[in-house]
Amino acid sequence: MEHINWETKNGKLVTNLKFKSQTELVELLLKIAKVADEMNHHPDCKIHKAFQLEISLFTHDKNEITDLDYQLAQKIDVLIK
């Protein structure tokens, strides 16, 4: 897995990850889902080009990026390492 790079795009915290297989992608997505459920803060995720996962973090009820988004981003970073 490559180093994760978070960017601010359209008012959201976004990263795009590339995987060697869909299995590897889905395994990480499941880990992210478990952490998100524990935090009760869920990312928007899009699988595209078969082996890429775009993750967007944004607090919808606040209409902005909040500390929860940065906390979830840090937890996702740990999952990838």
mmCIF file of the N, C-alpha and C atoms, coordinates in Angstrom:
data_MODEL
# 
_entry.id   MODEL 
# 
loop_
_atom_site.group_PDB 
_atom_site.id 
_atom_site.type_symbol 
_atom_site.label_atom_id 
_atom_site.label_alt_id 
_atom_site.label_comp_id 
_atom_site.label_asym_id 
_atom_site.label_entity_id 
_atom_site.label_seq_id 
_atom_site.pdbx_PDB_ins_code 
_atom_site.Cartn_x 
_atom_site.Cartn_y 
_atom_site.Cartn_z 
_atom_site.occupancy 
_atom_site.B_iso_or_equiv 
_atom_site.pdbx_formal_charge 
_atom_site.auth_seq_id 
_atom_site.auth_comp_id 
_atom_site.auth_asym_id 
_atom_site.auth_atom_id 
_atom_site.pdbx_PDB_model_num 
ATOM 1   N N  . MET A 1 1  ? 0.846   -1.185 0.000   1.00 0.00 ? 1  MET A N  1 
ATOM 2   C CA . MET A 1 1  ? 0.000   0.000  0.000   1.00 0.00 ? 1  MET A CA 1 
ATOM 3   C C  . MET A 1 1  ? 0.879   1.231  0.000   1.00 0.00 ? 1  MET A C  1 
ATOM 4   N N  . GLU A 1 2  ? 0.503   2.159  -0.797  1.00 0.00 ? 2  GLU A N  1 
ATOM 5   C CA . GLU A 1 2  ? 1.230   3.420  -0.871  1.00 0.00 ? 2  GLU A CA 1 
ATOM 6   C C  . GLU A 1 2  ? 0.945   4.283  0.351   1.00 0.00 ? 2  GLU A C  1 
ATOM 7   N N  . HIS A 1 3  ? 1.754   5.318  0.540   1.00 0.00 ? 3  HIS A N  1 
ATOM 8   C CA . HIS A 1 3  ? 1.532   6.263  1.635   1.00 0.00 ? 3  HIS A CA 1 
ATOM 9   C C  . HIS A 1 3  ? 0.232   7.023  1.388   1.00 0.00 ? 3  HIS A C  1 
ATOM 10  N N  . ILE A 1 4  ? -0.557  7.196  2.423   1.00 0.00 ? 4  ILE A N  1 
ATOM 11  C CA . ILE A 1 4  ? -1.850  7.874  2.289   1.00 0.00 ? 4  ILE A CA 1 
ATOM 12  C C  . ILE A 1 4  ? -1.638  9.384  2.246   1.00 0.00 ? 4  ILE A C  1 
ATOM 13  N N  . ASN A 1 5  ? -2.374  10.035 1.358   1.00 0.00 ? 5  ASN A N  1 
ATOM 14  C CA . ASN A 1 5  ? -2.270  11.476 1.191   1.00 0.00 ? 5  ASN A CA 1 
ATOM 15  C C  . ASN A 1 5  ? -3.675  12.071 1.259   1.00 0.00 ? 5  ASN A C  1 
ATOM 16  N N  . TRP A 1 6  ? -3.960  12.804 2.306   1.00 0.00 ? 6  TRP A N  1 
ATOM 17  C CA . TRP A 1 6  ? -5.259  13.459 2.460   1.00 0.00 ? 6  TRP A CA 1 
ATOM 18  C C  . TRP A 1 6  ? -5.191  14.858 1.870   1.00 0.00 ? 6  TRP A C  1 
ATOM 19  N N  . GLU A 1 7  ? -6.212  15.222 1.117   1.00 0.00 ? 7  GLU A N  1 
ATOM 20  C CA . GLU A 1 7  ? -6.315  16.550 0.524   1.00 0.00 ? 7  GLU A CA 1 
ATOM 21  C C  . GLU A 1 7  ? -7.691  17.127 0.841   1.00 0.00 ? 7  GLU A C  1 
ATOM 22  N N  . THR A 1 8  ? -7.787  18.439 0.831   1.00 0.00 ? 8  THR A N  1 
ATOM 23  C CA . THR A 1 8  ? -9.084  19.079 0.967   1.00 0.00 ? 8  THR A CA 1 
ATOM 24  C C  . THR A 1 8  ? -9.594  19.379 -0.444  1.00 0.00 ? 8  THR A C  1 
ATOM 25  N N  . LYS A 1 9  ? -10.749 18.779 -0.775  1.00 0.00 ? 9  LYS A N  1 
ATOM 26  C CA . LYS A 1 9  ? -11.370 18.978 -2.080  1.00 0.00 ? 9  LYS A CA 1 
ATOM 27  C C  . LYS A 1 9  ? -12.847 19.265 -1.874  1.00 0.00 ? 9  LYS A C  1 
ATOM 28  N N  . ASN A 1 10 ? -13.315 20.354 -2.431  1.00 0.00 ? 10 ASN A N  1 
ATOM 29  C CA . ASN A 1 10 ? -14.735 20.704 -2.335  1.00 0.00 ? 10 ASN A CA 1 
ATOM 30  C C  . ASN A 1 10 ? -15.242 20.664 -0.895  1.00 0.00 ? 10 ASN A C  1 
ATOM 31  N N  . GLY A 1 11 ? -14.422 21.138 0.032   1.00 0.00 ? 11 GLY A N  1 
ATOM 32  C CA . GLY A 1 11 ? -14.817 21.204 1.426   1.00 0.00 ? 11 GLY A CA 1 
ATOM 33  C C  . GLY A 1 11 ? -14.832 19.875 2.156   1.00 0.00 ? 11 GLY A C  1 
ATOM 34  N N  . LYS A 1 12 ? -14.188 18.852 1.576   1.00 0.00 ? 12 LYS A N  1 
ATOM 35  C CA . LYS A 1 12 ? -14.120 17.533 2.203   1.00 0.00 ? 12 LYS A CA 1 
ATOM 36  C C  . LYS A 1 12 ? -12.671 17.092 2.296   1.00 0.00 ? 12 LYS A C  1 
ATOM 37  N N  . LEU A 1 13 ? -12.395 16.226 3.250   1.00 0.00 ? 13 LEU A N  1 
ATOM 38  C CA . LEU A 1 13 ? -11.079 15.618 3.394   1.00 0.00 ? 13 LEU A CA 1 
ATOM 39  C C  . LEU A 1 13 ? -11.104 14.333 2.577   1.00 0.00 ? 13 LEU A C  1 
ATOM 40  N N  . VAL A 1 14 ? -10.240 14.244 1.557   1.00 0.00 ? 14 VAL A N  1 
ATOM 41  C CA . VAL A 1 14 ? -10.340 13.162 0.567   1.00 0.00 ? 14 VAL A CA 1 
ATOM 42  C C  . VAL A 1 14 ? -8.980  12.500 0.341   1.00 0.00 ? 14 VAL A C  1 
ATOM 43  N N  . THR A 1 15 ? -9.030  11.184 0.141   1.00 0.00 ? 15 THR A N  1 
ATOM 44  C CA . THR A 1 15 ? -7.856  10.441 -0.303  1.00 0.00 ? 15 THR A CA 1 
ATOM 45  C C  . THR A 1 15 ? -8.291  9.395  -1.319  1.00 0.00 ? 15 THR A C  1 
ATOM 46  N N  . ASN A 1 16 ? -7.386  9.020  -2.169  1.00 0.00 ? 16 ASN A N  1 
ATOM 47  C CA . ASN A 1 16 ? -7.641  7.975  -3.159  1.00 0.00 ? 16 ASN A CA 1 
ATOM 48  C C  . ASN A 1 16 ? -6.524  6.941  -3.038  1.00 0.00 ? 16 ASN A C  1 
ATOM 49  N N  . LEU A 1 17 ? -6.911  5.704  -2.756  1.00 0.00 ? 17 LEU A N  1 
ATOM 50  C CA . LEU A 1 17 ? -5.946  4.633  -2.541  1.00 0.00 ? 17 LEU A CA 1 
ATOM 51  C C  . LEU A 1 17 ? -5.999  3.626  -3.673  1.00 0.00 ? 17 LEU A C  1 
ATOM 52  N N  . LYS A 1 18 ? -4.827  3.113  -4.052  1.00 0.00 ? 18 LYS A N  1 
ATOM 53  C CA . LYS A 1 18 ? -4.739  2.094  -5.104  1.00 0.00 ? 18 LYS A CA 1 
ATOM 54  C C  . LYS A 1 18 ? -4.298  0.776  -4.483  1.00 0.00 ? 18 LYS A C  1 
ATOM 55  N N  . PHE A 1 19 ? -4.933  -0.311 -4.918  1.00 0.00 ? 19 PHE A N  1 
ATOM 56  C CA . PHE A 1 19 ? -4.673  -1.635 -4.370  1.00 0.00 ? 19 PHE A CA 1 
ATOM 57  C C  . PHE A 1 19 ? -4.224  -2.589 -5.469  1.00 0.00 ? 19 PHE A C  1 
ATOM 58  N N  . LYS A 1 20 ? -3.631  -3.711 -5.043  1.00 0.00 ? 20 LYS A N  1 
ATOM 59  C CA . LYS A 1 20 ? -3.210  -4.742 -5.988  1.00 0.00 ? 20 LYS A CA 1 
ATOM 60  C C  . LYS A 1 20 ? -4.375  -5.639 -6.389  1.00 0.00 ? 20 LYS A C  1 
ATOM 61  N N  . SER A 1 21 ? -5.416  -5.704 -5.522  1.00 0.00 ? 21 SER A N  1 
ATOM 62  C CA . SER A 1 21 ? -6.567  -6.554 -5.809  1.00 0.00 ? 21 SER A CA 1 
ATOM 63  C C  . SER A 1 21 ? -7.806  -5.983 -5.137  1.00 0.00 ? 21 SER A C  1 
ATOM 64  N N  . GLN A 1 22 ? -8.967  -6.425 -5.605  1.00 0.00 ? 22 GLN A N  1 
ATOM 65  C CA . GLN A 1 22 ? -10.199 -6.006 -4.947  1.00 0.00 ? 22 GLN A CA 1 
ATOM 66  C C  . GLN A 1 22 ? -10.298 -6.623 -3.552  1.00 0.00 ? 22 GLN A C  1 
ATOM 67  N N  . THR A 1 23 ? -9.750  -7.794 -3.372  1.00 0.00 ? 23 THR A N  1 
ATOM 68  C CA . THR A 1 23 ? -9.763  -8.430 -2.058  1.00 0.00 ? 23 THR A CA 1 
ATOM 69  C C  . THR A 1 23 ? -9.032  -7.559 -1.043  1.00 0.00 ? 23 THR A C  1 
ATOM 70  N N  . GLU A 1 24 ? -7.856  -7.062 -1.411  1.00 0.00 ? 24 GLU A N  1 
ATOM 71  C CA . GLU A 1 24 ? -7.088  -6.183 -0.535  1.00 0.00 ? 24 GLU A CA 1 
ATOM 72  C C  . GLU A 1 24 ? -7.889  -4.907 -0.230  1.00 0.00 ? 24 GLU A C  1 
ATOM 73  N N  . LEU A 1 25 ? -8.536  -4.341 -1.249  1.00 0.00 ? 25 LEU A N  1 
ATOM 74  C CA . LEU A 1 25 ? -9.347  -3.145 -1.088  1.00 0.00 ? 25 LEU A CA 1 
ATOM 75  C C  . LEU A 1 25 ? -10.481 -3.394 -0.097  1.00 0.00 ? 25 LEU A C  1 
ATOM 76  N N  . VAL A 1 26 ? -11.220 -4.473 -0.284  1.00 0.00 ? 26 VAL A N  1 
ATOM 77  C CA . VAL A 1 26 ? -12.384 -4.762 0.558   1.00 0.00 ? 26 VAL A CA 1 
ATOM 78  C C  . VAL A 1 26 ? -11.963 -5.084 1.990   1.00 0.00 ? 26 VAL A C  1 
ATOM 79  N N  . GLU A 1 27 ? -10.825 -5.734 2.160   1.00 0.00 ? 27 GLU A N  1 
ATOM 80  C CA . GLU A 1 27 ? -10.346 -6.025 3.510   1.00 0.00 ? 27 GLU A CA 1 
ATOM 81  C C  . GLU A 1 27 ? -10.090 -4.732 4.276   1.00 0.00 ? 27 GLU A C  1 
ATOM 82  N N  . LEU A 1 28 ? -9.482  -3.740 3.626   1.00 0.00 ? 28 LEU A N  1 
ATOM 83  C CA . LEU A 1 28 ? -9.261  -2.451 4.280   1.00 0.00 ? 28 LEU A CA 1 
ATOM 84  C C  . LEU A 1 28 ? -10.594 -1.745 4.515   1.00 0.00 ? 28 LEU A C  1 
ATOM 85  N N  . LEU A 1 29 ? -11.479 -1.783 3.553   1.00 0.00 ? 29 LEU A N  1 
ATOM 86  C CA . LEU A 1 29 ? -12.781 -1.131 3.695   1.00 0.00 ? 29 LEU A CA 1 
ATOM 87  C C  . LEU A 1 29 ? -13.543 -1.685 4.898   1.00 0.00 ? 29 LEU A C  1 
ATOM 88  N N  . LEU A 1 30 ? -13.476 -2.981 5.122   1.00 0.00 ? 30 LEU A N  1 
ATOM 89  C CA . LEU A 1 30 ? -14.132 -3.589 6.285   1.00 0.00 ? 30 LEU A CA 1 
ATOM 90  C C  . LEU A 1 30 ? -13.507 -3.089 7.591   1.00 0.00 ? 30 LEU A C  1 
ATOM 91  N N  . LYS A 1 31 ? -12.198 -2.971 7.627   1.00 0.00 ? 31 LYS A N  1 
ATOM 92  C CA . LYS A 1 31 ? -11.527 -2.438 8.823   1.00 0.00 ? 31 LYS A CA 1 
ATOM 93  C C  . LYS A 1 31 ? -11.960 -0.995 9.081   1.00 0.00 ? 31 LYS A C  1 
ATOM 94  N N  . ILE A 1 32 ? -12.037 -0.202 8.010   1.00 0.00 ? 32 ILE A N  1 
ATOM 95  C CA . ILE A 1 32 ? -12.481 1.186  8.143   1.00 0.00 ? 32 ILE A CA 1 
ATOM 96  C C  . ILE A 1 32 ? -13.914 1.243  8.656   1.00 0.00 ? 32 ILE A C  1 
ATOM 97  N N  . ALA A 1 33 ? -14.775 0.377  8.136   1.00 0.00 ? 33 ALA A N  1 
ATOM 98  C CA . ALA A 1 33 ? -16.176 0.348  8.552   1.00 0.00 ? 33 ALA A CA 1 
ATOM 99  C C  . ALA A 1 33 ? -16.295 0.040  10.043  1.00 0.00 ? 33 ALA A C  1 
ATOM 100 N N  . LYS A 1 34 ? -15.485 -0.883 10.547  1.00 0.00 ? 34 LYS A N  1 
ATOM 101 C CA . LYS A 1 34 ? -15.532 -1.238 11.970  1.00 0.00 ? 34 LYS A CA 1 
ATOM 102 C C  . LYS A 1 34 ? -15.121 -0.058 12.842  1.00 0.00 ? 34 LYS A C  1 
ATOM 103 N N  . VAL A 1 35 ? -14.063 0.646  12.447  1.00 0.00 ? 35 VAL A N  1 
ATOM 104 C CA . VAL A 1 35 ? -13.623 1.830  13.193  1.00 0.00 ? 35 VAL A CA 1 
ATOM 105 C C  . VAL A 1 35 ? -14.689 2.922  13.118  1.00 0.00 ? 35 VAL A C  1 
ATOM 106 N N  . ALA A 1 36 ? -15.261 3.125  11.943  1.00 0.00 ? 36 ALA A N  1 
ATOM 107 C CA . ALA A 1 36 ? -16.291 4.142  11.768  1.00 0.00 ? 36 ALA A CA 1 
ATOM 108 C C  . ALA A 1 36 ? -17.516 3.834  12.621  1.00 0.00 ? 36 ALA A C  1 
ATOM 109 N N  . ASP A 1 37 ? -17.895 2.566  12.697  1.00 0.00 ? 37 ASP A N  1 
ATOM 110 C CA . ASP A 1 37 ? -19.027 2.178  13.545  1.00 0.00 ? 37 ASP A CA 1 
ATOM 111 C C  . ASP A 1 37 ? -18.725 2.469  15.014  1.00 0.00 ? 37 ASP A C  1 
ATOM 112 N N  . GLU A 1 38 ? -17.511 2.178  15.450  1.00 0.00 ? 38 GLU A N  1 
ATOM 113 C CA . GLU A 1 38 ? -17.114 2.446  16.833  1.00 0.00 ? 38 GLU A CA 1 
ATOM 114 C C  . GLU A 1 38 ? -17.189 3.940  17.144  1.00 0.00 ? 38 GLU A C  1 
ATOM 115 N N  . MET A 1 39 ? -16.809 4.766  16.170  1.00 0.00 ? 39 MET A N  1 
ATOM 116 C CA . MET A 1 39 ? -16.824 6.224  16.347  1.00 0.00 ? 39 MET A CA 1 
ATOM 117 C C  . MET A 1 39 ? -18.198 6.833  16.065  1.00 0.00 ? 39 MET A C  1 
ATOM 118 N N  . ASN A 1 40 ? -19.071 6.049  15.440  1.00 0.00 ? 40 ASN A N  1 
ATOM 119 C CA . ASN A 1 40 ? -20.354 6.551  14.948  1.00 0.00 ? 40 ASN A CA 1 
ATOM 120 C C  . ASN A 1 40 ? -20.133 7.765  14.034  1.00 0.00 ? 40 ASN A C  1 
ATOM 121 N N  . HIS A 1 41 ? -19.143 7.624  13.173  1.00 0.00 ? 41 HIS A N  1 
ATOM 122 C CA . HIS A 1 41 ? -18.804 8.678  12.208  1.00 0.00 ? 41 HIS A CA 1 
ATOM 123 C C  . HIS A 1 41 ? -18.326 7.968  10.941  1.00 0.00 ? 41 HIS A C  1 
ATOM 124 N N  . HIS A 1 42 ? -19.083 8.075  9.870   1.00 0.00 ? 42 HIS A N  1 
ATOM 125 C CA . HIS A 1 42 ? -18.872 7.223  8.702   1.00 0.00 ? 42 HIS A CA 1 
ATOM 126 C C  . HIS A 1 42 ? -18.419 8.008  7.473   1.00 0.00 ? 42 HIS A C  1 
ATOM 127 N N  . PRO A 1 43 ? -17.399 7.490  6.799   1.00 0.00 ? 43 PRO A N  1 
ATOM 128 C CA . PRO A 1 43 ? -16.911 8.140  5.580   1.00 0.00 ? 43 PRO A CA 1 
ATOM 129 C C  . PRO A 1 43 ? -17.785 7.773  4.382   1.00 0.00 ? 43 PRO A C  1 
ATOM 130 N N  . ASP A 1 44 ? -17.699 8.584  3.352   1.00 0.00 ? 44 ASP A N  1 
ATOM 131 C CA . ASP A 1 44 ? -18.256 8.218  2.053   1.00 0.00 ? 44 ASP A CA 1 
ATOM 132 C C  . ASP A 1 44 ? -17.129 7.517  1.306   1.00 0.00 ? 44 ASP A C  1 
ATOM 133 N N  . CYS A 1 45 ? -17.414 6.348  0.749   1.00 0.00 ? 45 CYS A N  1 
ATOM 134 C CA . CYS A 1 45 ? -16.401 5.554  0.056   1.00 0.00 ? 45 CYS A CA 1 
ATOM 135 C C  . CYS A 1 45 ? -16.903 5.195  -1.334  1.00 0.00 ? 45 CYS A C  1 
ATOM 136 N N  . LYS A 1 46 ? -16.000 5.284  -2.294  1.00 0.00 ? 46 LYS A N  1 
ATOM 137 C CA . LYS A 1 46 ? -16.346 4.952  -3.677  1.00 0.00 ? 46 LYS A CA 1 
ATOM 138 C C  . LYS A 1 46 ? -15.251 4.048  -4.248  1.00 0.00 ? 46 LYS A C  1 
ATOM 139 N N  . ILE A 1 47 ? -15.650 2.886  -4.735  1.00 0.00 ? 47 ILE A N  1 
ATOM 140 C CA . ILE A 1 47 ? -14.727 1.987  -5.431  1.00 0.00 ? 47 ILE A CA 1 
ATOM 141 C C  . ILE A 1 47 ? -14.796 2.342  -6.913  1.00 0.00 ? 47 ILE A C  1 
ATOM 142 N N  . HIS A 1 48 ? -13.634 2.566  -7.513  1.00 0.00 ? 48 HIS A N  1 
ATOM 143 C CA . HIS A 1 48 ? -13.612 2.895  -8.938  1.00 0.00 ? 48 HIS A CA 1 
ATOM 144 C C  . HIS A 1 48 ? -12.364 2.315  -9.584  1.00 0.00 ? 48 HIS A C  1 
ATOM 145 N N  . LYS A 1 49 ? -12.432 2.185  -10.880 1.00 0.00 ? 49 LYS A N  1 
ATOM 146 C CA . LYS A 1 49 ? -11.339 1.596  -11.662 1.00 0.00 ? 49 LYS A CA 1 
ATOM 147 C C  . LYS A 1 49 ? -10.887 0.265  -11.075 1.00 0.00 ? 49 LYS A C  1 
ATOM 148 N N  . ALA A 1 50 ? -11.838 -0.491 -10.539 1.00 0.00 ? 50 ALA A N  1 
ATOM 149 C CA . ALA A 1 50 ? -11.663 -1.844 -10.015 1.00 0.00 ? 50 ALA A CA 1 
ATOM 150 C C  . ALA A 1 50 ? -10.794 -1.940 -8.761  1.00 0.00 ? 50 ALA A C  1 
ATOM 151 N N  . PHE A 1 51 ? -9.680  -1.233 -8.701  1.00 0.00 ? 51 PHE A N  1 
ATOM 152 C CA . PHE A 1 51 ? -8.742  -1.404 -7.593  1.00 0.00 ? 51 PHE A CA 1 
ATOM 153 C C  . PHE A 1 51 ? -8.447  -0.108 -6.847  1.00 0.00 ? 51 PHE A C  1 
ATOM 154 N N  . GLN A 1 52 ? -9.322  0.884  -6.962  1.00 0.00 ? 52 GLN A N  1 
ATOM 155 C CA . GLN A 1 52 ? -9.100  2.156  -6.282  1.00 0.00 ? 52 GLN A CA 1 
ATOM 156 C C  . GLN A 1 52 ? -10.259 2.457  -5.350  1.00 0.00 ? 52 GLN A C  1 
ATOM 157 N N  . LEU A 1 53 ? -9.927  3.048  -4.203  1.00 0.00 ? 53 LEU A N  1 
ATOM 158 C CA . LEU A 1 53 ? -10.907 3.413  -3.197  1.00 0.00 ? 53 LEU A CA 1 
ATOM 159 C C  . LEU A 1 53 ? -10.743 4.887  -2.871  1.00 0.00 ? 53 LEU A C  1 
ATOM 160 N N  . GLU A 1 54 ? -11.791 5.648  -3.109  1.00 0.00 ? 54 GLU A N  1 
ATOM 161 C CA . GLU A 1 54 ? -11.800 7.058  -2.723  1.00 0.00 ? 54 GLU A CA 1 
ATOM 162 C C  . GLU A 1 54 ? -12.557 7.176  -1.410  1.00 0.00 ? 54 GLU A C  1 
ATOM 163 N N  . ILE A 1 55 ? -11.931 7.817  -0.429  1.00 0.00 ? 55 ILE A N  1 
ATOM 164 C CA . ILE A 1 55 ? -12.543 8.024  0.877   1.00 0.00 ? 55 ILE A CA 1 
ATOM 165 C C  . ILE A 1 55 ? -12.720 9.518  1.074   1.00 0.00 ? 55 ILE A C  1 
ATOM 166 N N  . SER A 1 56 ? -13.947 9.932  1.420   1.00 0.00 ? 56 SER A N  1 
ATOM 167 C CA . SER A 1 56 ? -14.255 11.335 1.691   1.00 0.00 ? 56 SER A CA 1 
ATOM 168 C C  . SER A 1 56 ? -14.767 11.465 3.112   1.00 0.00 ? 56 SER A C  1 
ATOM 169 N N  . LEU A 1 57 ? -14.185 12.395 3.844   1.00 0.00 ? 57 LEU A N  1 
ATOM 170 C CA . LEU A 1 57 ? -14.600 12.648 5.218   1.00 0.00 ? 57 LEU A CA 1 
ATOM 171 C C  . LEU A 1 57 ? -15.192 14.047 5.312   1.00 0.00 ? 57 LEU A C  1 
ATOM 172 N N  . PHE A 1 58 ? -16.365 14.139 5.954   1.00 0.00 ? 58 PHE A N  1 
ATOM 173 C CA . PHE A 1 58 ? -17.099 15.389 6.037   1.00 0.00 ? 58 PHE A CA 1 
ATOM 174 C C  . PHE A 1 58 ? -18.198 15.187 7.069   1.00 0.00 ? 58 PHE A C  1 
ATOM 175 N N  . THR A 1 59 ? -18.374 16.127 7.955   1.00 0.00 ? 59 THR A N  1 
ATOM 176 C CA . THR A 1 59 ? -19.432 16.029 8.953   1.00 0.00 ? 59 THR A CA 1 
ATOM 177 C C  . THR A 1 59 ? -20.673 16.705 8.399   1.00 0.00 ? 59 THR A C  1 
ATOM 178 N N  . HIS A 1 60 ? -21.615 15.887 7.953   1.00 0.00 ? 60 HIS A N  1 
ATOM 179 C CA . HIS A 1 60 ? -22.789 16.399 7.248   1.00 0.00 ? 60 HIS A CA 1 
ATOM 180 C C  . HIS A 1 60 ? -23.648 17.316 8.108   1.00 0.00 ? 60 HIS A C  1 
ATOM 181 N N  . ASP A 1 61 ? -23.850 16.976 9.386   1.00 0.00 ? 61 ASP A N  1 
ATOM 182 C CA . ASP A 1 61 ? -24.724 17.810 10.211  1.00 0.00 ? 61 ASP A CA 1 
ATOM 183 C C  . ASP A 1 61 ? -24.088 19.147 10.590  1.00 0.00 ? 61 ASP A C  1 
ATOM 184 N N  . LYS A 1 62 ? -22.771 19.265 10.446  1.00 0.00 ? 62 LYS A N  1 
ATOM 185 C CA . LYS A 1 62 ? -22.071 20.541 10.695  1.00 0.00 ? 62 LYS A CA 1 
ATOM 186 C C  . LYS A 1 62 ? -21.757 21.268 9.386   1.00 0.00 ? 62 LYS A C  1 
ATOM 187 N N  . ASN A 1 63 ? -21.903 20.545 8.271   1.00 0.00 ? 63 ASN A N  1 
ATOM 188 C CA . ASN A 1 63 ? -21.621 21.091 6.947   1.00 0.00 ? 63 ASN A CA 1 
ATOM 189 C C  . ASN A 1 63 ? -20.174 21.584 6.806   1.00 0.00 ? 63 ASN A C  1 
ATOM 190 N N  . GLU A 1 64 ? -19.254 20.820 7.415   1.00 0.00 ? 64 GLU A N  1 
ATOM 191 C CA . GLU A 1 64 ? -17.834 21.169 7.340   1.00 0.00 ? 64 GLU A CA 1 
ATOM 192 C C  . GLU A 1 64 ? -16.979 19.989 7.793   1.00 0.00 ? 64 GLU A C  1 
ATOM 193 N N  . ILE A 1 65 ? -15.672 20.120 7.582   1.00 0.00 ? 65 ILE A N  1 
ATOM 194 C CA . ILE A 1 65 ? -14.713 19.156 8.123   1.00 0.00 ? 65 ILE A CA 1 
ATOM 195 C C  . ILE A 1 65 ? -14.538 19.492 9.600   1.00 0.00 ? 65 ILE A C  1 
ATOM 196 N N  . THR A 1 66 ? -14.671 18.472 10.461  1.00 0.00 ? 66 THR A N  1 
ATOM 197 C CA . THR A 1 66 ? -14.541 18.705 11.907  1.00 0.00 ? 66 THR A CA 1 
ATOM 198 C C  . THR A 1 66 ? -13.419 17.832 12.483  1.00 0.00 ? 66 THR A C  1 
ATOM 199 N N  . ASP A 1 67 ? -13.203 17.985 13.782  1.00 0.00 ? 67 ASP A N  1 
ATOM 200 C CA . ASP A 1 67 ? -12.193 17.172 14.464  1.00 0.00 ? 67 ASP A CA 1 
ATOM 201 C C  . ASP A 1 67 ? -12.469 15.683 14.301  1.00 0.00 ? 67 ASP A C  1 
ATOM 202 N N  . LEU A 1 68 ? -13.747 15.293 14.273  1.00 0.00 ? 68 LEU A N  1 
ATOM 203 C CA . LEU A 1 68 ? -14.082 13.878 14.072  1.00 0.00 ? 68 LEU A CA 1 
ATOM 204 C C  . LEU A 1 68 ? -13.525 13.361 12.753  1.00 0.00 ? 68 LEU A C  1 
ATOM 205 N N  . ASP A 1 69 ? -13.577 14.180 11.712  1.00 0.00 ? 69 ASP A N  1 
ATOM 206 C CA . ASP A 1 69 ? -13.040 13.776 10.411  1.00 0.00 ? 69 ASP A CA 1 
ATOM 207 C C  . ASP A 1 69 ? -11.529 13.573 10.489  1.00 0.00 ? 69 ASP A C  1 
ATOM 208 N N  . TYR A 1 70 ? -10.838 14.489 11.157  1.00 0.00 ? 70 TYR A N  1 
ATOM 209 C CA . TYR A 1 70 ? -9.391  14.350 11.301  1.00 0.00 ? 70 TYR A CA 1 
ATOM 210 C C  . TYR A 1 70 ? -9.033  13.138 12.168  1.00 0.00 ? 70 TYR A C  1 
ATOM 211 N N  . GLN A 1 71 ? -9.833  12.881 13.208  1.00 0.00 ? 71 GLN A N  1 
ATOM 212 C CA . GLN A 1 71 ? -9.593  11.705 14.048  1.00 0.00 ? 71 GLN A CA 1 
ATOM 213 C C  . GLN A 1 71 ? -9.773  10.420 13.250  1.00 0.00 ? 71 GLN A C  1 
ATOM 214 N N  . LEU A 1 72 ? -10.834 10.375 12.436  1.00 0.00 ? 72 LEU A N  1 
ATOM 215 C CA . LEU A 1 72 ? -11.062 9.180  11.614  1.00 0.00 ? 72 LEU A CA 1 
ATOM 216 C C  . LEU A 1 72 ? -9.946  9.030  10.580  1.00 0.00 ? 72 LEU A C  1 
ATOM 217 N N  . ALA A 1 73 ? -9.506  10.115 9.988   1.00 0.00 ? 73 ALA A N  1 
ATOM 218 C CA . ALA A 1 73 ? -8.405  10.063 9.022   1.00 0.00 ? 73 ALA A CA 1 
ATOM 219 C C  . ALA A 1 73 ? -7.155  9.476  9.680   1.00 0.00 ? 73 ALA A C  1 
ATOM 220 N N  . GLN A 1 74 ? -6.857  9.880  10.913  1.00 0.00 ? 74 GLN A N  1 
ATOM 221 C CA . GLN A 1 74 ? -5.692  9.350  11.623  1.00 0.00 ? 74 GLN A CA 1 
ATOM 222 C C  . GLN A 1 74 ? -5.840  7.854  11.881  1.00 0.00 ? 74 GLN A C  1 
ATOM 223 N N  . LYS A 1 75 ? -7.053  7.433  12.233  1.00 0.00 ? 75 LYS A N  1 
ATOM 224 C CA . LYS A 1 75 ? -7.273  6.007  12.478  1.00 0.00 ? 75 LYS A CA 1 
ATOM 225 C C  . LYS A 1 75 ? -7.140  5.205  11.184  1.00 0.00 ? 75 LYS A C  1 
ATOM 226 N N  . ILE A 1 76 ? -7.587  5.765  10.070  1.00 0.00 ? 76 ILE A N  1 
ATOM 227 C CA . ILE A 1 76 ? -7.437  5.103  8.770   1.00 0.00 ? 76 ILE A CA 1 
ATOM 228 C C  . ILE A 1 76 ? -5.957  5.007  8.421   1.00 0.00 ? 76 ILE A C  1 
ATOM 229 N N  . ASP A 1 77 ? -5.198  6.068  8.680   1.00 0.00 ? 77 ASP A N  1 
ATOM 230 C CA . ASP A 1 77 ? -3.751  6.047  8.446   1.00 0.00 ? 77 ASP A CA 1 
ATOM 231 C C  . ASP A 1 77 ? -3.095  4.872  9.190   1.00 0.00 ? 77 ASP A C  1 
ATOM 232 N N  . VAL A 1 78 ? -3.491  4.653  10.440  1.00 0.00 ? 78 VAL A N  1 
ATOM 233 C CA . VAL A 1 78 ? -2.917  3.570  11.259  1.00 0.00 ? 78 VAL A CA 1 
ATOM 234 C C  . VAL A 1 78 ? -3.279  2.216  10.646  1.00 0.00 ? 78 VAL A C  1 
ATOM 235 N N  . LEU A 1 79 ? -4.506  2.067  10.146  1.00 0.00 ? 79 LEU A N  1 
ATOM 236 C CA . LEU A 1 79 ? -4.923  0.803  9.537   1.00 0.00 ? 79 LEU A CA 1 
ATOM 237 C C  . LEU A 1 79 ? -4.082  0.451  8.310   1.00 0.00 ? 79 LEU A C  1 
ATOM 238 N N  . ILE A 1 80 ? -3.631  1.459  7.611   1.00 0.00 ? 80 ILE A N  1 
ATOM 239 C CA . ILE A 1 80 ? -2.888  1.246  6.365   1.00 0.00 ? 80 ILE A CA 1 
ATOM 240 C C  . ILE A 1 80 ? -1.431  0.878  6.644   1.00 0.00 ? 80 ILE A C  1 
ATOM 241 N N  . LYS A 1 81 ? -0.886  1.340  7.738   1.00 0.00 ? 81 LYS A N  1 
ATOM 242 C CA . LYS A 1 81 ? 0.536   1.082  8.031   1.00 0.00 ? 81 LYS A CA 1 
ATOM 243 C C  . LYS A 1 81 ? 0.792   -0.339 8.434   1.00 0.00 ? 81 LYS A C  1 
# 
